[in-house]
Amino acid sequence: MIKVAVLMVTFNGERYIEEQLASILDQRLDDDIALDIYVRDNASTDNTVAILNKYKKENKIKLKLLENDGPAVSFLSLIKEATGYDYYFLCDQDDYWNEEKVRISLDRMENNKVPTMFFSNAELVNEKMETMNCTVYKKEPPHDLMTIACSGGILGCTVAFNSELRKYILNIPLNKEQIIMHDFLLALVCAAVNGKVIYYDKTLVKYRQHGNNVVGVSLSLRSKLLARLKNVYKKNDISISEQTELVLDTLKDYIPNNNINKLKRVANYRKNILTKLSLAFSSQIKYYSVGSFISVRLGILMGNI
């Protein structure tokens, strides 16, 4: 039997949560796949908890009610809590899953004995689940170690990973001051320990865009430019250097030497102008677009990311 855990964090999600849960419960699964849904609610003040309690009473989900620690720590705490599973899926409260998402994801991760992380493309839809005729990725995004360490770039609501990767995540302390985002950290750890990152170019998730999105996708040229400028000139609360240092300090015994040397460049990049220049113009960092090429390099030069 293949055991699968779906991990969801909720906060004031009453408008869309039932639609999302239905898409998970309606997955087309083989008889040898057992799926459990873990939900952590971060102190919702609307009807989210009442909706979730209904599903809990019907034994469709496992529910925990806690204070709001933000998405990163909340998801990571769920990863640590859900023991005994072969595969784990991250899930947002307001999206909608293709009925083949779990099966396709498992097919591509199957028989990988190394830490493995899977992510896919996603279709952008509006509040009413109407297509916006756009996908998150136009081409496969780079997902090598240095690119992930400096810019992330993997859409968390499409991510699945195996228990081998989870073993490493269990070592990471839930330090809010050093974790940018849970999906960013997962990808960084997977690449750092020479795990396998798999991209699937078809859309397996309808990624809903609405006014309450914690993290969305910029569509218009104006919004893209504003987002890029914000990334460059606004100093991030948590730097890539701090998150990378956390991974190095925690997992140094499991990271190959060549990867340790790469990650040290990121962890130490803000020390002086020479280290900033070295990283900003490094050929080891790949870029998904011209916009990211400019914003990441400028952000590194200014020490703001």
Tab-separated table of C-alpha atoms in Angstrom:
chain	number	residue	atom	x	y	z
A	1	MET	CA	0.000	0.000	0.000
A	2	ILE	CA	1.295	3.460	-0.962
A	3	LYS	CA	0.475	5.991	1.761
A	4	VAL	CA	-0.026	9.625	0.743
A	5	ALA	CA	-0.463	12.665	2.994
A	6	VAL	CA	-1.945	15.904	1.643
A	7	LEU	CA	-0.944	18.902	3.760
A	8	MET	CA	-3.084	22.054	3.832
A	9	VAL	CA	-2.867	25.240	5.883
A	10	THR	CA	-6.015	27.370	6.141
A	11	PHE	CA	-6.812	30.903	7.184
A	12	ASN	CA	-10.196	32.533	6.494
A	13	GLY	CA	-10.754	30.259	3.523
A	14	GLU	CA	-14.520	29.770	3.726
A	15	ARG	CA	-15.154	30.895	0.123
A	16	TYR	CA	-13.121	28.199	-1.586
A	17	ILE	CA	-12.155	25.505	0.922
A	18	GLU	CA	-14.973	23.050	0.137
A	19	GLU	CA	-14.277	23.214	-3.582
A	20	GLN	CA	-10.624	22.435	-2.958
A	21	LEU	CA	-11.337	19.587	-0.553
A	22	ALA	CA	-13.778	18.087	-3.064
A	23	SER	CA	-11.083	18.109	-5.756
A	24	ILE	CA	-8.745	16.185	-3.432
A	25	LEU	CA	-11.353	13.682	-2.293
A	26	ASP	CA	-12.350	13.076	-5.938
A	27	GLN	CA	-8.857	12.038	-7.014
A	28	ARG	CA	-8.746	9.016	-9.307
A	29	LEU	CA	-6.555	6.647	-7.308
A	30	ASP	CA	-5.495	3.051	-7.764
A	31	ASP	CA	-6.623	0.573	-5.113
A	32	ASP	CA	-3.134	0.402	-3.631
A	33	ILE	CA	-3.054	4.139	-2.744
A	34	ALA	CA	-4.289	5.357	0.644
A	35	LEU	CA	-4.701	9.135	0.967
A	36	ASP	CA	-5.062	11.191	4.156
A	37	ILE	CA	-5.632	14.948	4.386
A	38	TYR	CA	-3.979	16.937	7.184
A	39	VAL	CA	-5.299	20.461	7.754
A	40	ARG	CA	-3.882	23.063	10.097
A	41	ASP	CA	-6.047	26.131	10.641
A	42	ASN	CA	-4.215	29.285	11.670
A	43	ALA	CA	-6.862	30.954	13.855
A	44	SER	CA	-9.462	31.674	11.166
A	45	THR	CA	-12.160	34.183	12.149
A	46	ASP	CA	-14.734	33.253	9.470
A	47	ASN	CA	-16.603	29.948	8.955
A	48	THR	CA	-13.526	27.978	7.873
A	49	VAL	CA	-13.264	26.012	11.121
A	50	ALA	CA	-16.970	25.103	11.061
A	51	ILE	CA	-16.568	23.763	7.528
A	52	LEU	CA	-13.444	21.826	8.482
A	53	ASN	CA	-15.113	20.359	11.579
A	54	LYS	CA	-17.820	18.916	9.334
A	55	TYR	CA	-15.166	17.118	7.271
A	56	LYS	CA	-13.371	16.022	10.444
A	57	LYS	CA	-16.600	14.575	11.851
A	58	GLU	CA	-17.019	12.590	8.622
A	59	ASN	CA	-13.423	11.296	9.036
A	60	LYS	CA	-12.340	12.894	5.765
A	61	ILE	CA	-9.592	15.071	7.255
A	62	LYS	CA	-7.280	15.258	10.257
A	63	LEU	CA	-7.600	18.750	11.749
A	64	LYS	CA	-5.454	20.810	14.101
A	65	LEU	CA	-6.376	24.309	15.327
A	66	LEU	CA	-3.429	26.533	16.232
A	67	GLU	CA	-2.293	30.133	16.410
A	68	ASN	CA	-1.215	31.821	13.187
A	69	ASP	CA	2.494	31.124	12.692
A	70	GLY	CA	2.440	32.039	9.001
A	71	PRO	CA	2.475	29.614	6.045
A	72	ALA	CA	6.143	28.598	6.172
A	73	VAL	CA	6.285	27.350	9.762
A	74	SER	CA	2.733	25.996	9.554
A	75	PHE	CA	3.452	23.784	6.551
A	76	LEU	CA	6.771	22.625	7.965
A	77	SER	CA	5.120	21.682	11.253
A	78	LEU	CA	2.586	19.581	9.316
A	79	ILE	CA	5.440	17.838	7.485
A	80	LYS	CA	6.995	16.932	10.818
A	81	GLU	CA	3.671	15.815	12.294
A	82	ALA	CA	2.467	13.542	9.469
A	83	THR	CA	4.531	10.413	10.062
A	84	GLY	CA	4.566	7.080	8.267
A	85	TYR	CA	3.762	8.217	4.721
A	86	ASP	CA	5.557	7.448	1.469
A	87	TYR	CA	4.683	10.729	-0.265
A	88	TYR	CA	3.594	14.211	0.762
A	89	PHE	CA	1.636	16.831	-1.202
A	90	LEU	CA	1.469	20.550	-0.426
A	91	CYS	CA	-1.938	22.109	-0.937
A	92	ASP	CA	-3.361	25.646	-0.832
A	93	GLN	CA	-6.865	26.269	0.464
A	94	ASP	CA	-8.203	28.085	-2.591
A	95	ASP	CA	-6.990	26.121	-5.622
A	96	TYR	CA	-8.466	23.129	-7.435
A	97	TRP	CA	-6.728	19.856	-8.299
A	98	ASN	CA	-6.900	17.951	-11.578
A	99	GLU	CA	-8.413	14.545	-10.762
A	100	GLU	CA	-5.222	12.862	-12.004
A	101	LYS	CA	-2.816	15.049	-9.999
A	102	VAL	CA	-1.894	12.503	-7.335
A	103	ARG	CA	-1.602	9.584	-9.748
A	104	ILE	CA	0.552	11.498	-12.254
A	105	SER	CA	2.780	12.893	-9.500
A	106	LEU	CA	3.326	9.433	-7.986
A	107	ASP	CA	4.058	7.911	-11.384
A	108	ARG	CA	6.901	10.360	-11.924
A	109	MET	CA	8.377	9.966	-8.448
A	110	GLU	CA	7.990	6.191	-8.285
A	111	ASN	CA	11.042	4.060	-7.499
A	112	ASN	CA	13.250	7.050	-6.707
A	113	LYS	CA	15.270	6.037	-3.664
A	114	VAL	CA	16.915	9.456	-3.372
A	115	PRO	CA	15.261	12.593	-1.971
A	116	THR	CA	12.799	13.606	-4.681
A	117	MET	CA	10.639	16.665	-5.243
A	118	PHE	CA	8.006	16.992	-7.969
A	119	PHE	CA	6.314	20.153	-9.235
A	120	SER	CA	4.101	20.934	-12.188
A	121	ASN	CA	2.710	23.752	-14.232
A	122	ALA	CA	-0.569	25.359	-13.147
A	123	GLU	CA	-3.428	27.061	-14.958
A	124	LEU	CA	-4.362	30.537	-13.757
A	125	VAL	CA	-8.087	30.987	-13.097
A	126	ASN	CA	-10.153	33.803	-11.625
A	127	GLU	CA	-12.339	33.761	-8.518
A	128	LYS	CA	-15.102	31.932	-10.392
A	129	MET	CA	-12.701	29.236	-11.631
A	130	GLU	CA	-12.810	30.683	-15.148
A	131	THR	CA	-9.616	30.294	-17.134
A	132	MET	CA	-7.390	33.314	-17.619
A	133	ASN	CA	-5.797	31.601	-20.631
A	134	CYS	CA	-2.432	31.657	-18.946
A	135	THR	CA	-0.128	29.242	-17.139
A	136	VAL	CA	2.425	29.948	-14.440
A	137	TYR	CA	5.324	28.638	-16.534
A	138	LYS	CA	5.874	29.185	-20.258
A	139	LYS	CA	8.867	26.856	-20.211
A	140	GLU	CA	10.663	24.672	-17.705
A	141	PRO	CA	12.098	26.887	-14.959
A	142	PRO	CA	15.730	26.300	-13.969
A	143	HIS	CA	15.976	24.288	-10.760
A	144	ASP	CA	19.682	23.729	-10.174
A	145	LEU	CA	21.147	24.351	-6.722
A	146	MET	CA	22.469	27.899	-7.185
A	147	THR	CA	19.352	29.137	-8.949
A	148	ILE	CA	17.084	27.709	-6.256
A	149	ALA	CA	19.277	29.104	-3.464
A	150	CYS	CA	19.163	32.622	-4.927
A	151	SER	CA	15.650	32.867	-6.329
A	152	GLY	CA	13.497	29.833	-5.500
A	153	GLY	CA	11.057	29.711	-8.388
A	154	ILE	CA	9.086	26.535	-7.616
A	155	LEU	CA	5.321	26.939	-7.172
A	156	GLY	CA	4.550	25.420	-3.777
A	157	CYS	CA	0.904	24.524	-4.387
A	158	THR	CA	1.998	22.047	-7.082
A	159	VAL	CA	4.731	20.364	-5.010
A	160	ALA	CA	4.911	16.738	-3.916
A	161	PHE	CA	7.897	14.935	-2.387
A	162	ASN	CA	8.918	11.573	-1.021
A	163	SER	CA	9.719	10.383	2.486
A	164	GLU	CA	13.441	10.409	1.692
A	165	LEU	CA	13.353	14.199	1.385
A	166	ARG	CA	11.220	14.502	4.510
A	167	LYS	CA	13.999	12.813	6.536
A	168	TYR	CA	16.224	15.818	5.905
A	169	ILE	CA	13.448	18.337	6.592
A	170	LEU	CA	12.948	16.782	10.041
A	171	ASN	CA	16.398	18.101	10.982
A	172	ILE	CA	15.512	21.722	10.174
A	173	PRO	CA	14.461	23.782	13.222
A	174	LEU	CA	11.278	25.828	12.791
A	175	ASN	CA	13.097	29.145	12.972
A	176	LYS	CA	10.864	31.924	11.634
A	177	GLU	CA	13.821	34.275	11.357
A	178	GLN	CA	15.636	32.053	8.830
A	179	ILE	CA	12.920	30.499	6.664
A	180	ILE	CA	11.680	32.512	3.699
A	181	MET	CA	8.979	30.063	2.619
A	182	HIS	CA	8.369	26.325	3.055
A	183	ASP	CA	8.430	25.467	-0.682
A	184	PHE	CA	11.631	27.500	-1.129
A	185	LEU	CA	13.256	25.615	1.758
A	186	LEU	CA	12.111	22.199	0.484
A	187	ALA	CA	13.590	22.827	-2.954
A	188	LEU	CA	16.824	24.164	-1.461
A	189	VAL	CA	17.270	21.116	0.773
A	190	CYS	CA	16.504	18.701	-2.069
A	191	ALA	CA	19.050	20.320	-4.384
A	192	ALA	CA	21.650	20.695	-1.608
A	193	VAL	CA	21.725	16.966	-0.786
A	194	ASN	CA	21.834	16.062	-4.507
A	195	GLY	CA	18.228	14.971	-4.575
A	196	LYS	CA	16.096	14.859	-7.689
A	197	VAL	CA	13.836	17.751	-8.742
A	198	ILE	CA	11.256	16.746	-11.358
A	199	TYR	CA	9.193	19.175	-13.447
A	200	TYR	CA	5.964	18.232	-15.259
A	201	ASP	CA	4.987	20.699	-17.950
A	202	LYS	CA	1.236	19.956	-17.983
A	203	THR	CA	-1.123	21.793	-15.598
A	204	LEU	CA	-2.289	19.730	-12.629
A	205	VAL	CA	-3.655	22.605	-10.524
A	206	LYS	CA	-6.064	25.460	-11.175
A	207	TYR	CA	-4.273	28.317	-9.422
A	208	ARG	CA	-6.941	30.771	-8.328
A	209	GLN	CA	-6.144	34.483	-8.475
A	210	HIS	CA	-8.129	36.721	-6.148
A	211	GLY	CA	-7.769	39.682	-3.828
A	212	ASN	CA	-6.957	37.593	-0.761
A	213	ASN	CA	-4.113	35.556	-2.234
A	214	VAL	CA	-1.142	35.453	0.112
A	215	VAL	CA	1.094	34.871	-2.903
A	216	GLY	CA	-0.189	35.298	-6.448
A	217	VAL	CA	1.143	35.665	-9.960
A	218	SER	CA	1.522	39.069	-11.599
A	219	LEU	CA	-0.089	39.178	-15.022
A	220	SER	CA	0.001	42.663	-16.513
A	221	LEU	CA	3.198	44.320	-17.696
A	222	ARG	CA	2.691	47.082	-15.145
A	223	SER	CA	2.217	44.677	-12.235
A	224	LYS	CA	5.226	42.630	-13.335
A	225	LEU	CA	7.429	45.728	-13.475
A	226	LEU	CA	6.183	46.938	-10.079
A	227	ALA	CA	6.807	43.511	-8.561
A	228	ARG	CA	10.343	43.439	-9.957
A	229	LEU	CA	11.110	46.932	-8.655
A	230	LYS	CA	9.743	46.015	-5.240
A	231	ASN	CA	11.987	42.949	-5.161
A	232	VAL	CA	15.009	45.080	-5.998
A	233	TYR	CA	14.513	48.080	-3.718
A	234	LYS	CA	12.695	46.602	-0.738
A	235	LYS	CA	14.926	44.666	1.625
A	236	ASN	CA	13.467	41.226	2.332
A	237	ASP	CA	12.621	40.458	5.959
A	238	ILE	CA	14.557	37.186	5.608
A	239	SER	CA	17.529	36.974	3.289
A	240	ILE	CA	18.583	34.108	1.039
A	241	SER	CA	21.833	34.237	3.000
A	242	GLU	CA	20.031	33.511	6.282
A	243	GLN	CA	17.975	30.653	4.859
A	244	THR	CA	21.023	29.134	3.177
A	245	GLU	CA	23.017	29.430	6.401
A	246	LEU	CA	20.251	27.542	8.225
A	247	VAL	CA	20.494	24.674	5.737
A	248	LEU	CA	24.294	24.621	5.923
A	249	ASP	CA	24.354	24.644	9.722
A	250	THR	CA	21.734	21.910	9.998
A	251	LEU	CA	22.642	19.556	7.147
A	252	LYS	CA	26.374	20.077	6.609
A	253	ASP	CA	27.066	16.391	7.301
A	254	TYR	CA	24.751	15.370	4.433
A	255	ILE	CA	25.699	17.961	1.796
A	256	PRO	CA	28.510	17.112	-0.674
A	257	ASN	CA	31.570	19.353	-0.476
A	258	ASN	CA	31.051	20.923	-3.885
A	259	ASN	CA	27.530	21.938	-2.862
A	260	ILE	CA	28.755	23.270	0.475
A	261	ASN	CA	31.149	25.583	-1.363
A	262	LYS	CA	28.335	26.846	-3.587
A	263	LEU	CA	26.013	27.459	-0.677
A	264	LYS	CA	28.707	29.290	1.284
A	265	ARG	CA	28.838	31.839	-1.548
A	266	VAL	CA	25.137	32.528	-1.022
A	267	ALA	CA	25.307	32.482	2.778
A	268	ASN	CA	28.199	34.966	2.812
A	269	TYR	CA	27.267	37.155	-0.143
A	270	ARG	CA	26.342	40.271	1.866
A	271	LYS	CA	29.705	40.549	3.637
A	272	ASN	CA	31.234	43.064	1.213
A	273	ILE	CA	30.909	44.440	-2.295
A	274	LEU	CA	33.274	41.832	-3.749
A	275	THR	CA	31.161	38.902	-2.536
A	276	LYS	CA	28.042	40.640	-3.866
A	277	LEU	CA	29.629	41.179	-7.255
A	278	SER	CA	30.879	37.605	-7.377
A	279	LEU	CA	27.419	36.175	-6.779
A	280	ALA	CA	25.461	38.709	-8.836
A	281	PHE	CA	27.472	37.944	-11.957
A	282	SER	CA	27.969	34.240	-11.352
A	283	SER	CA	27.384	32.025	-14.372
A	284	GLN	CA	26.111	29.330	-11.992
A	285	ILE	CA	22.787	31.142	-11.543
A	286	LYS	CA	20.257	30.576	-14.320
A	287	TYR	CA	17.351	32.904	-14.996
A	288	TYR	CA	13.803	32.114	-16.100
A	289	SER	CA	13.257	35.477	-17.802
A	290	VAL	CA	14.884	38.821	-18.537
A	291	GLY	CA	12.925	40.281	-15.642
A	292	SER	CA	14.311	37.791	-13.149
A	293	PHE	CA	17.790	38.219	-14.661
A	294	ILE	CA	17.655	41.928	-13.847
A	295	SER	CA	15.857	41.831	-10.503
A	296	VAL	CA	17.863	38.998	-8.937
A	297	ARG	CA	21.202	40.478	-9.966
A	298	LEU	CA	20.287	43.966	-8.769
A	299	GLY	CA	18.795	42.566	-5.567
A	300	ILE	CA	22.027	40.710	-4.823
A	301	LEU	CA	24.155	43.789	-5.597
A	302	MET	CA	22.070	45.844	-3.183
A	303	GLY	CA	22.058	43.069	-0.562
A	304	ASN	CA	18.256	43.120	-0.463
A	305	ILE	CA	17.369	39.489	-1.160
